[in-house]
Amino acid sequence: MLRDEDVFEYHEKPRPGKLEVVTSKPCLTQRDLSMAYTPGVAKPCLAIEKDPDAAYHYTGKGNLVGVVSNGTAVLGLGDIGALASKPVMEGKGVLFKRFADVDVFDIELNTHDPDEIIRVVKALEPTFGGINLEDIKAPECFYIEETLKQSMNIPVFHDDQHGTAIISSAALINALELVHKRIEDVKVVFCGAGAAGIACAEMYVRMGVRREHVTFVDTVGVIYEGRTEKMNPYKQRFAQKTKLRTLEEAMKGADVFVGVSAKDLVTPAMLKSMAKDPVVFAMANPDPEITYELAVETRPDVIIATGRSDYPNQVNNVLGFPFIFRGALDVRASAINEEMKIAAAKALAALAKQDVPDPVLKAYGLKSLKFGREYLIPKPFDHRVLLWEAPAVAEAAMRTGVARRPLPDLDRYRESLERIMGPSREVMRFVFHKAQSQLQRRIVMPEGEDETVIRAARQIVDQRIASPVLLGRREVIEPKLREVGLDLGGVEVVTPAVAPSFQAFADELYALRQRKGMTPSLARELMADPTMFALMMVRKGEVDGFVGGMYKPYPDTIRPALQIVGLRDGVTRVSALHLLVLKHGLFFCADTMINIEPTADELAEIAILSADTARFFDVEPKVAMLAFSSFGSVRHPIAERGAQAVRLVGARRPDIVIDGEMHLDTAVVEEIVQANYPHSRIKGDANVLVFPALAAGNIGYKLVQRLGGAEAVGPILMGMRRPVNVLAHGTTVADIVNLTAITAVAAETFGKAAPKGRAPQPELVGSGGVAR
């Protein structure tokens, strides 16, 4: 329950309101000022005068929406006036920016005259790429929107009408599928004939509901032919030739109830009178026409959706307007037409049938969520809505001829949207493309019975990243695979204890470690451990790589990996790297997990492996050897060790740009280098950061991740003979998918995929690794 004082503090502190204007260009020097304003700004002004479309290149018009209201129908508060509506309009701006990176100016108009609203909004057309009308009462809202759509060449969208219609249409599609009813057969009762109710009904009709099967009930009663009280042309469209006069009468035998009215209007008796498997959308805010608890108690066969977040199936407009405008703006649509709205609804309905990612489950405190009676539509915080809905809207705009800048490639467009979800998505998309374009690699996952791993396997198969090999009991894994919709042909399940290769693997382990305390019986006991079995599969070339260890301490996976798989030729120690993704760039940080106090020679090796890893991500490495000293400013063995490592890398790999030792700010701030270290090969542009010790590396990357807002990819294990990557505790589906993609692409350097031929056998591990 929200406390009043918390709400007021949220809106007031640390600065009043919820929006601010942030510059997208620097204004730090006189030159910047001259370009931002006079005299430089004259150039784009003249270009726009000559070609109005140039405004989309030189101004923010193409990503700017005006949220316009006169405050006459604010939430459940009614006509509270333009000024009092401002917190709602600012909140709308927050949602536009948070979910779809659309910029907003909120405009509150102090007038009840619909023609005056039309004149003002029309005059603002040069400013905006689109107009979102909000909280304007019916029937004026219909007239305002219709007039503006006819007279303006940018999208105009009244969210109170169409947002609810689109989201509830998605819920209706899936609800009818679950109860096996055809949309053209169902009878629908609407309670509430305002903006949302009329718009929902019109959209349902376009989706396939027959107009004669729609019965409206408002504050007067059933809307029937010949009624004159409180009627308008929009209600008249749904006037039926009927003897029904009350909501209670209308509900008898109805298949679907749609409420956009007031709380507690639906009684248990009304619900009992509905047809088998009734669908109830009780969307009155903040309290529904019938509560979820009372509905399911009264009719166990009911499917119910409400506008509340504490009940299943929340019909929340935030699932619509940010993404609809995103798609419309990106193709410079001249309107948001009915086909675009239907495309949005169908995209949402389809997304609800996909596996739900971990961040969504965590956001709602859930362990699992699957398509069904209590999950008809995606949750508002499902980041995938952007990638499904915006492209569907853009495609519909192009198909129907309202797109003024058609997109040449929708797949490329989806990829471009991933930047809004976080920069690491763009980075990993590059790796995914590599994995998808090569022969599918077989990647073994020892924790194959874990639900997180199984859900990750579903995504790995769906995205054609690799062929997962799950270790565990078949009778446990196979039902879970079916639950996430993965047929058994998509993955391989291996139970170590009964695998044909079990004894051969145990014999191999005994041969490897017989002079280090291993006995035949101990080898068989150890080989029953899925991690050991999986690593032996990698060694013997039966799979191309390993991703696992999520339940073990990190050293307990690294140690057997070194013993069984071994190090690459020429490498003396395994090391680990984390890729930190910030808005302004990528940083490869090492060693973050393994080597406590590396020597100069080991630091050099870590730097070389890290540089090669950067090139794996198609990044040209600029390596900074970090310390608490810059180029001898402090005489200390740690600093001298870093400087010696730089010399060693220079001798071994002259192709790598490296310098140091240096402070972190010297590595990443150009002005410091120019002023103090003009001789440095690193000019403040370092992207590979090699830390002098594990304490610095581990704390450093976590500090930037947790306090600096960076996204971390990893740990990526470096130096193994074949790809081995270890999962951290608390790993998510996305973490597993990312590391699997990295592992699969890394396997490309080890020759043919496992099914095509055995990989070269690794040599026994020498001294110097953490396993010793």
Short mmCIF file of C-alpha atoms in Angstrom, two decimals, residues 5 22 33 45 79 121 151 205 228 242 247 277 282 292 368 371 384 398 450 454 607 630 645 686:
data_model
loop_
_atom_site.label_atom_id
_atom_site.label_comp_id
_atom_site.label_asym_id
_atom_site.label_seq_id
_atom_site.Cartn_x
_atom_site.Cartn_y
_atom_site.Cartn_z
CA GLU A 5 3.81 10.94 2.38
CA VAL A 22 18.80 16.98 -20.78
CA LEU A 33 28.10 27.39 -27.81
CA CYS A 45 17.54 26.65 -39.86
CA ASP A 79 -12.72 16.96 -14.29
CA VAL A 121 -2.66 21.38 -31.15
CA SER A 151 -6.00 17.94 -40.53
CA VAL A 205 -15.70 -5.44 -34.12
CA THR A 228 -32.91 9.35 -26.32
CA THR A 242 -33.65 -5.44 -27.87
CA LEU A 247 -26.99 -4.85 -16.80
CA ASP A 277 -15.97 -20.24 -19.36
CA ALA A 282 -13.22 -5.66 -15.06
CA TYR A 292 -10.60 -11.05 -8.70
CA SER A 368 7.47 -18.94 -12.98
CA PHE A 371 0.68 -18.65 -20.86
CA ARG A 384 10.67 -7.71 -24.98
CA MET A 398 4.56 0.43 -44.26
CA ASP A 450 17.91 -26.76 -13.40
CA ILE A 454 16.32 -25.49 -19.36
CA ALA A 607 47.09 -8.56 -21.32
CA SER A 630 51.79 6.57 -13.92
CA ALA A 645 54.65 -6.47 -18.22
CA ALA A 686 42.04 2.55 -23.36
#
